[in-house]
Short mmCIF file of C-alpha atoms in Angstrom, two decimals:
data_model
loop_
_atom_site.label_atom_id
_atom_site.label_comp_id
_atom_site.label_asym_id
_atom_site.label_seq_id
_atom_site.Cartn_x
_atom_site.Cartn_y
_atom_site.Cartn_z
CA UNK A 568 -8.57 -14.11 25.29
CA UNK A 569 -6.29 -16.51 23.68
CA UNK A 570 -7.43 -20.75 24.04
CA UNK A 571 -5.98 -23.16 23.14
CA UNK A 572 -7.08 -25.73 20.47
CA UNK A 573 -8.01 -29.19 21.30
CA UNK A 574 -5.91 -32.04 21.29
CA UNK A 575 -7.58 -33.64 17.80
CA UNK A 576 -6.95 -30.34 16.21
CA UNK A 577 -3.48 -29.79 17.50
CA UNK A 578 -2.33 -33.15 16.37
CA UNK A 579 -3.87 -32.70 13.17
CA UNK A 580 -1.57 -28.93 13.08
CA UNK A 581 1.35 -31.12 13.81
CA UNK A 582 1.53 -33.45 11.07
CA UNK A 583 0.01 -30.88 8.20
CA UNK A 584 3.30 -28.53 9.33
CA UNK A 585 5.53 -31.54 9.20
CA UNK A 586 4.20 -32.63 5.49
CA UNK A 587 5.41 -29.31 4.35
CA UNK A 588 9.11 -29.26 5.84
CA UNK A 589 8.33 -27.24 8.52
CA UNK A 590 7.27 -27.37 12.52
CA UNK A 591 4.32 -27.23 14.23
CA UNK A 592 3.18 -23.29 14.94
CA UNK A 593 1.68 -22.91 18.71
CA UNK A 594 -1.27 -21.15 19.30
CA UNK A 595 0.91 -18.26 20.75
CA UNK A 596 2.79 -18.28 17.17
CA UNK A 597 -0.26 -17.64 14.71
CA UNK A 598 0.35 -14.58 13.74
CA UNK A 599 2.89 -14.04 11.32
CA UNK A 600 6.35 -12.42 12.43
CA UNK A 601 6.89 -8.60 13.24
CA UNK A 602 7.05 -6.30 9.90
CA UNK A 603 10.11 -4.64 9.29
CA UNK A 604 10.09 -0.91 8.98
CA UNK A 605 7.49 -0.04 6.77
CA UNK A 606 8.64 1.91 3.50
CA UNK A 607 5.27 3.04 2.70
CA UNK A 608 4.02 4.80 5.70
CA UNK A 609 4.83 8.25 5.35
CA UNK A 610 5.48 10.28 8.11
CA UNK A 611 4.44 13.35 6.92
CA UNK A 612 1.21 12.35 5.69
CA UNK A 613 -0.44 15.45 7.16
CA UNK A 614 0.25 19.14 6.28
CA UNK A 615 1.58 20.44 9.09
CA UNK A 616 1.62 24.14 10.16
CA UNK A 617 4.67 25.36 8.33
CA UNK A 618 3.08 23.17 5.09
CA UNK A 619 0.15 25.85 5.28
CA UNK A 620 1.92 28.81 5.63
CA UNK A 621 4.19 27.44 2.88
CA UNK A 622 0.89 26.85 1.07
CA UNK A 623 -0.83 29.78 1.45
CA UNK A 624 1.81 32.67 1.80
CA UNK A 625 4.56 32.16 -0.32
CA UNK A 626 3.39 29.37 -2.22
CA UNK A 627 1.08 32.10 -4.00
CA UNK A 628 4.36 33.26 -5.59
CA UNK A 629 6.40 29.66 -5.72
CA UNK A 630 3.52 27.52 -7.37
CA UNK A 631 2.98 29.55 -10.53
CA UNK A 632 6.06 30.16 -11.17
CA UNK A 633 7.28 27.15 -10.90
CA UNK A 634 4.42 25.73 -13.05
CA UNK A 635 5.59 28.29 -15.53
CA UNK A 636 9.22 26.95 -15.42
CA UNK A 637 8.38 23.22 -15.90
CA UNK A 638 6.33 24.23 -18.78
CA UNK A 639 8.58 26.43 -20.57
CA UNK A 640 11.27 23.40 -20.33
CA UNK A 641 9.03 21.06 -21.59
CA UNK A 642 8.28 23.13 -24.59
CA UNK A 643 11.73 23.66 -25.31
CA UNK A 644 11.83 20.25 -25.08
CA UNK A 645 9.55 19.20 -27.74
CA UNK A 646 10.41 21.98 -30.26
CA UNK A 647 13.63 21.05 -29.96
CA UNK A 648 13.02 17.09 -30.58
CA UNK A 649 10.49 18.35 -33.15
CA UNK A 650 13.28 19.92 -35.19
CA UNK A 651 15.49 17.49 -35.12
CA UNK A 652 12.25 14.94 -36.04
CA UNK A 653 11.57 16.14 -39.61
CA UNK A 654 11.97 13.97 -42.33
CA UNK A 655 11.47 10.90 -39.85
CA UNK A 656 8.76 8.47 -38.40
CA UNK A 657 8.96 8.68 -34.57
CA UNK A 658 7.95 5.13 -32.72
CA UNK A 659 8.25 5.48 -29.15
CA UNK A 660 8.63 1.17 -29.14
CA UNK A 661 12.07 2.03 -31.21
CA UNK A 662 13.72 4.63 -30.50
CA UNK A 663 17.19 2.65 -32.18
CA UNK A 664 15.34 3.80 -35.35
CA UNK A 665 16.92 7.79 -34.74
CA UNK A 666 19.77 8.08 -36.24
CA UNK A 667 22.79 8.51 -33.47
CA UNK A 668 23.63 12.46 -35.06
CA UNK A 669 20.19 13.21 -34.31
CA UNK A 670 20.14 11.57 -30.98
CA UNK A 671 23.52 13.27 -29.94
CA UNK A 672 21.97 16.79 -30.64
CA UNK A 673 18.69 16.38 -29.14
CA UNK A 674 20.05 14.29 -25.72
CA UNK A 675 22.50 17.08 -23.98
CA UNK A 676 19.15 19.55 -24.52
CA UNK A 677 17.25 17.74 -22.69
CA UNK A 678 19.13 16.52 -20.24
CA UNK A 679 20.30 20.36 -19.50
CA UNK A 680 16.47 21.05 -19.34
CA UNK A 681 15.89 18.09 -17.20
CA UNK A 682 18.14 19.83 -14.84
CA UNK A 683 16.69 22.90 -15.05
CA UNK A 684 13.08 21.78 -14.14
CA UNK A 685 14.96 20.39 -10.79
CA UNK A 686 16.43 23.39 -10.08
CA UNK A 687 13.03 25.45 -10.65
CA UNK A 688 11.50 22.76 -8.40
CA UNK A 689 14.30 23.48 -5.75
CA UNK A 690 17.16 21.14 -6.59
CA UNK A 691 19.36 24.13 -6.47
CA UNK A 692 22.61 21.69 -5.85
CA UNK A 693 22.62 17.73 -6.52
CA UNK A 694 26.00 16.55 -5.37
CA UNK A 695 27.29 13.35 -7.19
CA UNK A 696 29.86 10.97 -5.72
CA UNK A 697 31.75 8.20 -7.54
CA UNK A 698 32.53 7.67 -11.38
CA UNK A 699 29.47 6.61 -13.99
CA UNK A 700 30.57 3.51 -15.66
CA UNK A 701 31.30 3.36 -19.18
CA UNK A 702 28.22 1.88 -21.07
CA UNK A 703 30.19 -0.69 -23.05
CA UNK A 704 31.04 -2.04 -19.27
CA UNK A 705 28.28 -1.62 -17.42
CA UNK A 706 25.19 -1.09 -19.83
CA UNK A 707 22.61 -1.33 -17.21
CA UNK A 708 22.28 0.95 -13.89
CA UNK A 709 19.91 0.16 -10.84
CA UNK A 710 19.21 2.78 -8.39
CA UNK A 711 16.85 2.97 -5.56
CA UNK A 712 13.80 4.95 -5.53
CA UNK A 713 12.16 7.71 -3.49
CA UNK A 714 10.06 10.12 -5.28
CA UNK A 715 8.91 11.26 -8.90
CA UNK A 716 12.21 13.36 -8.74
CA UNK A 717 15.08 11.08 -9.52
CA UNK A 718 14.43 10.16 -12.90
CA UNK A 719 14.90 13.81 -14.01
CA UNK A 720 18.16 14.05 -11.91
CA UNK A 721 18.87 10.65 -13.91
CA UNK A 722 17.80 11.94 -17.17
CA UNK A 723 20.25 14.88 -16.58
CA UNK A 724 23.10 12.29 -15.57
CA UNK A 725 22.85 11.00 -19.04
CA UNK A 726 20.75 8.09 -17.96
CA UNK A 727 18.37 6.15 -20.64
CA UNK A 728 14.97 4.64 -18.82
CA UNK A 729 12.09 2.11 -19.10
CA UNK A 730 8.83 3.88 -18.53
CA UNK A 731 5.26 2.39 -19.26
CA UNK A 732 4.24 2.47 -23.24
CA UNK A 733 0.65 4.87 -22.48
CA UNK A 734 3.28 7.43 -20.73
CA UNK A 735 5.91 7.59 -23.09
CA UNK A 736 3.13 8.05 -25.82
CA UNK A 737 1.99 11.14 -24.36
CA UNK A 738 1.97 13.85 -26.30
CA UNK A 739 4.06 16.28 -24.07
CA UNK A 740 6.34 13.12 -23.39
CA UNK A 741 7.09 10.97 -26.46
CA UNK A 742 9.27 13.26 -28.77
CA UNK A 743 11.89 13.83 -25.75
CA UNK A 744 11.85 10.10 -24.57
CA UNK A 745 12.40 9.04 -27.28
CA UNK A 746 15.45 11.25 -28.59
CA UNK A 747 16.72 9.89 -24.92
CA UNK A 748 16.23 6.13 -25.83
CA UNK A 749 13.65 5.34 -23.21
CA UNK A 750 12.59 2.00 -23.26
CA UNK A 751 8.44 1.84 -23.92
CA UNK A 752 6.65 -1.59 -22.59
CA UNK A 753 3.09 -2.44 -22.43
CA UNK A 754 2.72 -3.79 -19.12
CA UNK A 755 -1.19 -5.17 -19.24
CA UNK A 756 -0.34 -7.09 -22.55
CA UNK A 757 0.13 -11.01 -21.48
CA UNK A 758 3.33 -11.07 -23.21
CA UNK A 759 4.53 -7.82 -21.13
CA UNK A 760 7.32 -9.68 -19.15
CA UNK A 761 8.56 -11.46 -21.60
CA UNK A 762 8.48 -8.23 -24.36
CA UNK A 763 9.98 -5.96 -21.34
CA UNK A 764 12.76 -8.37 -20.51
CA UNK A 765 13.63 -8.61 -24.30
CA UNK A 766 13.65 -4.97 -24.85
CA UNK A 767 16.44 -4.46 -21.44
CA UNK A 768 18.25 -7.03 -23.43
CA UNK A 769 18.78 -5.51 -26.34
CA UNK A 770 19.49 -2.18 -25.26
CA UNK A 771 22.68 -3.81 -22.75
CA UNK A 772 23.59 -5.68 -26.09
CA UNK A 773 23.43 -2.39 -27.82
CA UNK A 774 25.47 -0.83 -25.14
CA UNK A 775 28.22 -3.36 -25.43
CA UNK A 776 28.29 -3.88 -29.30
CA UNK A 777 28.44 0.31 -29.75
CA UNK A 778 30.75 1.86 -31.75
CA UNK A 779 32.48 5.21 -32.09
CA UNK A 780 29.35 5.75 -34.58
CA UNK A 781 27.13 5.21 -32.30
CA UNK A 782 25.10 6.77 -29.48
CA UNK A 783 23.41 4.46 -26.88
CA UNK A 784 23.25 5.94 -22.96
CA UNK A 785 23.06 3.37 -20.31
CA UNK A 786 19.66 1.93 -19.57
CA UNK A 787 18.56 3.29 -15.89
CA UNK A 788 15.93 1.04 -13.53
CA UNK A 789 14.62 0.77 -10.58
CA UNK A 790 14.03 -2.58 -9.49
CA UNK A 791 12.19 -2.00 -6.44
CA UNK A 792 9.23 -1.12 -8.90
CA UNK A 793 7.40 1.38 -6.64
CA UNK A 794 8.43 4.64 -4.27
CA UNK A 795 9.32 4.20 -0.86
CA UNK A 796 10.00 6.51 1.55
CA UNK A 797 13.71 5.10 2.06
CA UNK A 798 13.44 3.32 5.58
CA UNK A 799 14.05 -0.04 3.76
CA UNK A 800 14.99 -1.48 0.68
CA UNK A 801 12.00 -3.35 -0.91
CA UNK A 802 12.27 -6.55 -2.74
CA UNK A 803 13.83 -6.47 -6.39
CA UNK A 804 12.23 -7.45 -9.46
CA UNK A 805 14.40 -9.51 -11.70
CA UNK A 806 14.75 -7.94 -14.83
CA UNK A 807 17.49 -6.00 -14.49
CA UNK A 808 19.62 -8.50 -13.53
CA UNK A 809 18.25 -11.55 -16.28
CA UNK A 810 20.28 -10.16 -19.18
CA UNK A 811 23.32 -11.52 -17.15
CA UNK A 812 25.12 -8.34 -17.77
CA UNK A 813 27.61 -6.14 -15.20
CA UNK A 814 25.06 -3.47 -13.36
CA UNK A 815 26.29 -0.16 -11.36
CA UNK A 816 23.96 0.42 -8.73
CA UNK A 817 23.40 3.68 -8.36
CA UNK A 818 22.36 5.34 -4.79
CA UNK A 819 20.20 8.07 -4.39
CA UNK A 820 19.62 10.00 -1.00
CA UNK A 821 17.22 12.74 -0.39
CA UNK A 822 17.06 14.10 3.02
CA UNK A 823 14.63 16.28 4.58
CA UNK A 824 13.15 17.69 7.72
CA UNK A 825 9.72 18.84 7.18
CA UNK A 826 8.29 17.54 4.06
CA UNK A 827 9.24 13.66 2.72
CA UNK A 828 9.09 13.62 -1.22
CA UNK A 829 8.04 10.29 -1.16
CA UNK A 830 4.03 10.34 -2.15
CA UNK A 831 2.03 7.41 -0.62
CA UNK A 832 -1.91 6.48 -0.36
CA UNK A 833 -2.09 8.58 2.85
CA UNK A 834 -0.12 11.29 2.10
CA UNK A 835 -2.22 14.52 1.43
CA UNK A 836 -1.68 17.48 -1.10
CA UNK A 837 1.66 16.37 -1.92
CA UNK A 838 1.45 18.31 -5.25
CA UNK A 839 0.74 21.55 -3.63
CA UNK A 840 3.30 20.77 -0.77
CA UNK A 841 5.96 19.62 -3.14
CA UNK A 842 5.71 22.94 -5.67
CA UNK A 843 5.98 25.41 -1.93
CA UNK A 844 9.10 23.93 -0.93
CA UNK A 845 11.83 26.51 -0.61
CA UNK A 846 14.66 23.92 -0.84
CA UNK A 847 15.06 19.97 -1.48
CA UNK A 848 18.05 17.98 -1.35
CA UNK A 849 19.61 15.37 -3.38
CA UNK A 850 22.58 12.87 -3.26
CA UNK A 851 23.79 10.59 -6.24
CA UNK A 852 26.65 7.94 -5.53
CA UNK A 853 27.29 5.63 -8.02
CA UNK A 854 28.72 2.70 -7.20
CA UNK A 855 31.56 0.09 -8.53
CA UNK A 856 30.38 -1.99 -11.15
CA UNK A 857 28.91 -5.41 -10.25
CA UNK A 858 30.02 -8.44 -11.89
CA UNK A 859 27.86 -11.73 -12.12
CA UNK A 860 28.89 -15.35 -10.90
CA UNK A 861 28.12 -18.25 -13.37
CA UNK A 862 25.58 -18.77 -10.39
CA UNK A 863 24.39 -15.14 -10.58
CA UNK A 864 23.75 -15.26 -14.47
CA UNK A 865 21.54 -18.56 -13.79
CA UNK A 866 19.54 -17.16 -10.82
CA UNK A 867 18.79 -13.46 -11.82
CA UNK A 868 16.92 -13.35 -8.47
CA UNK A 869 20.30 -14.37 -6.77
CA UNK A 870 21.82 -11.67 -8.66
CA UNK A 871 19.11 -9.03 -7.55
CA UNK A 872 19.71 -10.24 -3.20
CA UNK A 873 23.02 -9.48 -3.78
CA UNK A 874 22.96 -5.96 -5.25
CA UNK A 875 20.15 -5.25 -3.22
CA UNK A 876 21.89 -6.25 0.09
CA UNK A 877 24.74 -4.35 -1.40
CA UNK A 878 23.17 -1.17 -1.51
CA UNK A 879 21.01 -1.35 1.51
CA UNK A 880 24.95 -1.60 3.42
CA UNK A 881 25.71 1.96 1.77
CA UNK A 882 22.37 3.69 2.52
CA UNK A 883 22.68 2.01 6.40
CA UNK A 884 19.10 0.58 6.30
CA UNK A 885 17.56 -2.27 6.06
CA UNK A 886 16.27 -4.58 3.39
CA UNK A 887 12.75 -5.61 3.54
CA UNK A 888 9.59 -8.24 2.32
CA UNK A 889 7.55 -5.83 1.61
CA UNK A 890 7.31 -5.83 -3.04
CA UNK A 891 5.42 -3.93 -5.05
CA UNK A 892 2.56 -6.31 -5.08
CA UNK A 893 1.78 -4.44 -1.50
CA UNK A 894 0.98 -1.64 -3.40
CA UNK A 895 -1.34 -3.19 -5.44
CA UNK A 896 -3.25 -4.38 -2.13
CA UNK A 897 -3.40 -0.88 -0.69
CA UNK A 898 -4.74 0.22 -3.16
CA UNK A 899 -7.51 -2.97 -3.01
CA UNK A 900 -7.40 -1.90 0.76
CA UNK A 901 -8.32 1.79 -0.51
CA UNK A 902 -11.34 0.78 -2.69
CA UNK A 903 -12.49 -1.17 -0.16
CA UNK A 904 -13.00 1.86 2.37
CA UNK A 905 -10.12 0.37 4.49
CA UNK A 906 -7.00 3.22 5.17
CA UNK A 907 -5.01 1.85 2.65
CA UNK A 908 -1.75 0.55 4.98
CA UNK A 909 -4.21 -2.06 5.85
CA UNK A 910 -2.96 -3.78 2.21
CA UNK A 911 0.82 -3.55 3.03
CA UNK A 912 1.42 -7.05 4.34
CA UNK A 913 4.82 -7.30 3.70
CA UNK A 914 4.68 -10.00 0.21
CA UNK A 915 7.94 -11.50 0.24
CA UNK A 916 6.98 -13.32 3.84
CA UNK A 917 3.59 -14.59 2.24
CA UNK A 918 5.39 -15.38 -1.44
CA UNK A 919 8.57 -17.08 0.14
CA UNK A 920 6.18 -19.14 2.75
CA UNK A 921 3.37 -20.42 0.72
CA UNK A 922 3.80 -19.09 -2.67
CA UNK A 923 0.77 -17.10 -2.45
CA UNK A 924 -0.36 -15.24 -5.65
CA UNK A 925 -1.65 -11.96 -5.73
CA UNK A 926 -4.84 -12.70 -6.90
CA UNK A 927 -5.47 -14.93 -4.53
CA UNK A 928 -4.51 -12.58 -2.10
CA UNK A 929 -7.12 -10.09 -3.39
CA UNK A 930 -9.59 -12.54 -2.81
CA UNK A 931 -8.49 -12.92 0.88
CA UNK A 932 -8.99 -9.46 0.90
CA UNK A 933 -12.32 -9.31 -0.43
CA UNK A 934 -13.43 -11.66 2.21
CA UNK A 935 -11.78 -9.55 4.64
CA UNK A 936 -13.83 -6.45 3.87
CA UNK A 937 -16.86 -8.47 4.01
CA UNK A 938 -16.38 -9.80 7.44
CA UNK A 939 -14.82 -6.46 8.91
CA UNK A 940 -18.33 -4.41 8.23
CA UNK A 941 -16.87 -1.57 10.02
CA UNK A 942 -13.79 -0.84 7.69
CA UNK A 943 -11.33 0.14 10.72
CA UNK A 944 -9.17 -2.87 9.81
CA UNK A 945 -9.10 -4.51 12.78
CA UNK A 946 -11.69 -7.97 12.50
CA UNK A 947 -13.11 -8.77 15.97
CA UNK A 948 -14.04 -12.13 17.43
CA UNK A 949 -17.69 -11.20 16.92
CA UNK A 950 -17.44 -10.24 13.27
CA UNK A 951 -15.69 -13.25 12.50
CA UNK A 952 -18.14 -15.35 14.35
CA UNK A 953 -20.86 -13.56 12.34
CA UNK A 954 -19.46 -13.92 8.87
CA UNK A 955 -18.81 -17.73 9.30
CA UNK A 956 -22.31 -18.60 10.47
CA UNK A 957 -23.38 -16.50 7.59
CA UNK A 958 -21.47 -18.66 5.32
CA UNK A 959 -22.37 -21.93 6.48
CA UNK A 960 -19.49 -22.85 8.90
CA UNK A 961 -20.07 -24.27 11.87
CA UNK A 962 -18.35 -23.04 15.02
CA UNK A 963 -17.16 -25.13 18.05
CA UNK A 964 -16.19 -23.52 21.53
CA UNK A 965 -12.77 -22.33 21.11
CA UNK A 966 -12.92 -22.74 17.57
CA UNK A 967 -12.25 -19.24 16.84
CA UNK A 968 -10.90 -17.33 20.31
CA UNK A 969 -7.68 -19.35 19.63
CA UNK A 970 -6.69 -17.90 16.66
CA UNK A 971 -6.34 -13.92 18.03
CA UNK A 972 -3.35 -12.81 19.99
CA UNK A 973 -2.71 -12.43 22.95
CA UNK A 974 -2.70 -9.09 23.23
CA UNK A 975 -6.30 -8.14 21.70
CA UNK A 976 -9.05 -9.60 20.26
CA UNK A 977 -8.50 -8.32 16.78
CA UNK A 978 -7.33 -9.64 13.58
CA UNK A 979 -5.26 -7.27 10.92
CA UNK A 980 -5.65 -8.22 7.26
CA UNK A 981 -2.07 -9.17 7.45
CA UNK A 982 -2.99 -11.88 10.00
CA UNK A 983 -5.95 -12.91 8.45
CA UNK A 984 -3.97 -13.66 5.30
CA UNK A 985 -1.74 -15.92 7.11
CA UNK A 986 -4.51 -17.45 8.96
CA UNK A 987 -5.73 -18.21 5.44
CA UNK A 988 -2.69 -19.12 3.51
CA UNK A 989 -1.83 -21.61 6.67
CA UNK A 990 -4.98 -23.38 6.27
CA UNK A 991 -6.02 -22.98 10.15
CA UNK A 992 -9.07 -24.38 11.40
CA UNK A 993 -11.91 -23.33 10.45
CA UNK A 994 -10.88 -20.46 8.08
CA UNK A 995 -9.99 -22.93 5.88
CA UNK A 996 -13.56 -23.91 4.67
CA UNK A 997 -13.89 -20.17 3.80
CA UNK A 998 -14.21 -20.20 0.08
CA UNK A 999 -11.89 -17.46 -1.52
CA UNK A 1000 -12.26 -16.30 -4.82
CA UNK A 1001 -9.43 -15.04 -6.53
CA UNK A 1002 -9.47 -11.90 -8.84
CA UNK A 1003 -7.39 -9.66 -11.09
CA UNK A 1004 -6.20 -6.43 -9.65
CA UNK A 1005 -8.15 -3.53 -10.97
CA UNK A 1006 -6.78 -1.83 -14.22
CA UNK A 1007 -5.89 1.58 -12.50
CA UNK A 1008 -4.08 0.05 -9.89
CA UNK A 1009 -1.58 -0.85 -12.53
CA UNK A 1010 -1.10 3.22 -13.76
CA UNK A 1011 1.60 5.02 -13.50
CA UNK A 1012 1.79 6.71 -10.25
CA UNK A 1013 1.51 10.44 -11.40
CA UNK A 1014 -1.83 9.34 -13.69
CA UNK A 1015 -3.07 7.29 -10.59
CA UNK A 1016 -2.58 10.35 -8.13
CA UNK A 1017 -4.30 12.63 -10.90
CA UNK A 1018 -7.21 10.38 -10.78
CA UNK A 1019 -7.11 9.96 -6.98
CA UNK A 1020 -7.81 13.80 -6.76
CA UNK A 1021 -10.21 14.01 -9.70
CA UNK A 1022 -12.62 11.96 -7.02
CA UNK A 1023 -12.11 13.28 -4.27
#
């Protein structure tokens, strides 16, 4: 049951709100405002029926040959990067070093075989709507992103990427990307931002300098920085749009009835469903070229809303707050025992309200799992009460009742974090300890989900 605070406390609310430009939040307004739709809960989570049979029956037939396919193209691949390789020193941080001839020889291969491993996979037809921008125009693309599919559909569009430096380096990777220009960062590296936004720059400079000589595809990304399962747009990173340069967003569209591609935390033997599939679908509309204001080329994040609101209009859903730092606290949620939606708060509400950082976050977190000894994600009034006596605080009547809703007398980690970040009475003499996410939470997803399975 919801109380109200007392009069000291509420006066006290009134002029901490006003100090920071804002208004006083009523007890019946603690919580933070309705999520919108959720782009990483997956709603096929579960093998269903039809995913067994699928499985089991003809999936006996589908899976190994399929396996077979995708490694036949990727051997092709590399002996045909390999060929055109001798009598040069292959750095996956510059692939400007190949010589364009080379480049131009190796790129329609793999592109072709790019396609090909779709088409094994069940991409038997990809339509594409609208024109691809010449690179000299538009040297940098943005597109949306569902699954682990699109970037071979990209790849096969003629499409140059950024990919993480330890995946590009991998041995059955690194010849191929780098014959197709892929752009290699080290993202744990301090200087990663700054060394990833440099590298986008001067591949769009390369674009628009190029000659007839040369051979320089236009640099794909996807600013949302994480999968989602397409019910909203999440927030954009920025460094696609800092260089300043024209983009062509790029919209991809995968329907489906039974299966989602999209794998999240929660979603189980997506592998195994993804390689029974008899059929997936795929749509690839690009877009006019987008031009930056003076304003735009000052405010990349300006920039970004606008191409993102852009391109949630043409895919008729919504945009959202939720960023790719709310993967990084399911998977903190996961560790923790909690099911890992728990750690999808929605970030851009918490980032654009109090400029909370993700490590502090993670300490919130922390605290949260401590107090919530049950790991169901829901903190009750009598675990709360037990894990602030436990750390010293002393509790008033009313002190704590008050800050639940209405509705029930549990807290989500969600809430709690605003609780915390607002500075409400007497969470705020909890002490939080911020941290660093963990190194694996900052994998590539395909190397993550390997290691997910590998322990269970």
């Amino acid at each position: 049951m919801a109380m109200a605070p007392t009069p000291n406390r509420t006066t006290s609310y009134a002029s901490r709100h006003n100090s920071y430009g804002g208004s006083r939040i009523l007890p019946t307004r603690l919580t933070p405002p309705e999520p919108t739709l959720n782009p990483f809960a997956d709603p096929t989570a579960d093998p269903s029926a039809y995913d067994w049979f699928k499985i089991c029956v003809t999936g006996l037939i589908l899976l190994p040959l399929r396996l077979l396919l995708v490694a036949i193209c990727l051997l092709i691949a590399n002996l045909w990067a390999f060929i055109f390789s001798i009598g040069i020193t292959i750095d996956v941080k510059h692939p400007e070093n190949i010589p364009a001839w080379r480049s131009r020889l190796v790129q329609p291969v793999a592109s072709f075989l790019a396609r090909v491993i779709l088409f094994s996979l069940g991409f038997y037809w990809i339509k594409v709507k609208g024109t691809q921008a010449d690179p000299k125009i538009a040297p940098i693309a943005v597109s949306n992103h569902m699954s682990y599919f699109e970037p071979f559909a990209l790849v096969a569009m003629g499409h140059a990427h950024v990919a993480k430096y330890q995946v590009a380096h991998l041995w059955y990777w690194r010849l191929p990307l780098a014959f197709l220009q892929t752009v290699a960062v080290v993202r744990e590296s301090k200087q990663s931002s700054t060394d990833a936004l440099n590298a986008i720059i001067n591949h769009a400079t390369k674009c628009q300098s190029a000659t007839a000589d040369d051979h320089v595809l236009p640099l794909m990304i996807y600013p949302e920085g994480t999968t989602g399962i397409g019910t909203s747009l999440l927030q954009f990173k920025p460094g696609a749009f800092a260089p300043g340069v024209p983009v062509q967003p790029v919209i991809i569209r995968q329907p489906w009835t039974f299966f989602c591609p999209t794998e999240q935390f929660q979603t189980r033997m997506w592998f195994l469903r993804a390689y029974s599939q008899y059929a997936m679908f795929m749509e690839i509309e690009y877009l006019p070229v987008i031009y930056p204001t003076g304003a735009e080329k000052a405010d990349p994040y300006l920039y970004a809303d606008r191409v993102r609101r852009l391109m949630a209009r043409t895919l008729n859903i919504a945009t959202s707050g939720y960023a790719v730092n709310d993967l990084l606290l399911q998977y903190a949620a996961k560790n923790h025992g909690f099911p890992p939606l728990v750690g999808a708060v929605e970030w851009g509400l918490f980032y654009d309200t109090f400029k909370v950082k993700k490590e502090f976050a993670l300490g919130v977190l922390d605290v949260f799992a401590q107090l919530n000894t049950t790991r169901t994600g829901f903190l009750t009034v009598a675990q709360l009460k037990d894990g602030l006596k436990q750390a010293g605080v002393v509790i008033e009547q009313g002190d704590i009742e008050y800050l639940f809703p209405n509705t029930r007398d549990s807290l989500t980690y969600r809430e709690f974090l605003y609780l915390i970040c607002d500075k409400h009475e007497p969470l705020d003499q909890l002490k939080i300890v911020s941290r660093q996410p963990h190194v694996e939470a900052l994998q590539d997803p395909l190397k993550a989900a390997m290691a997910r399975k590998k322990k269970e």
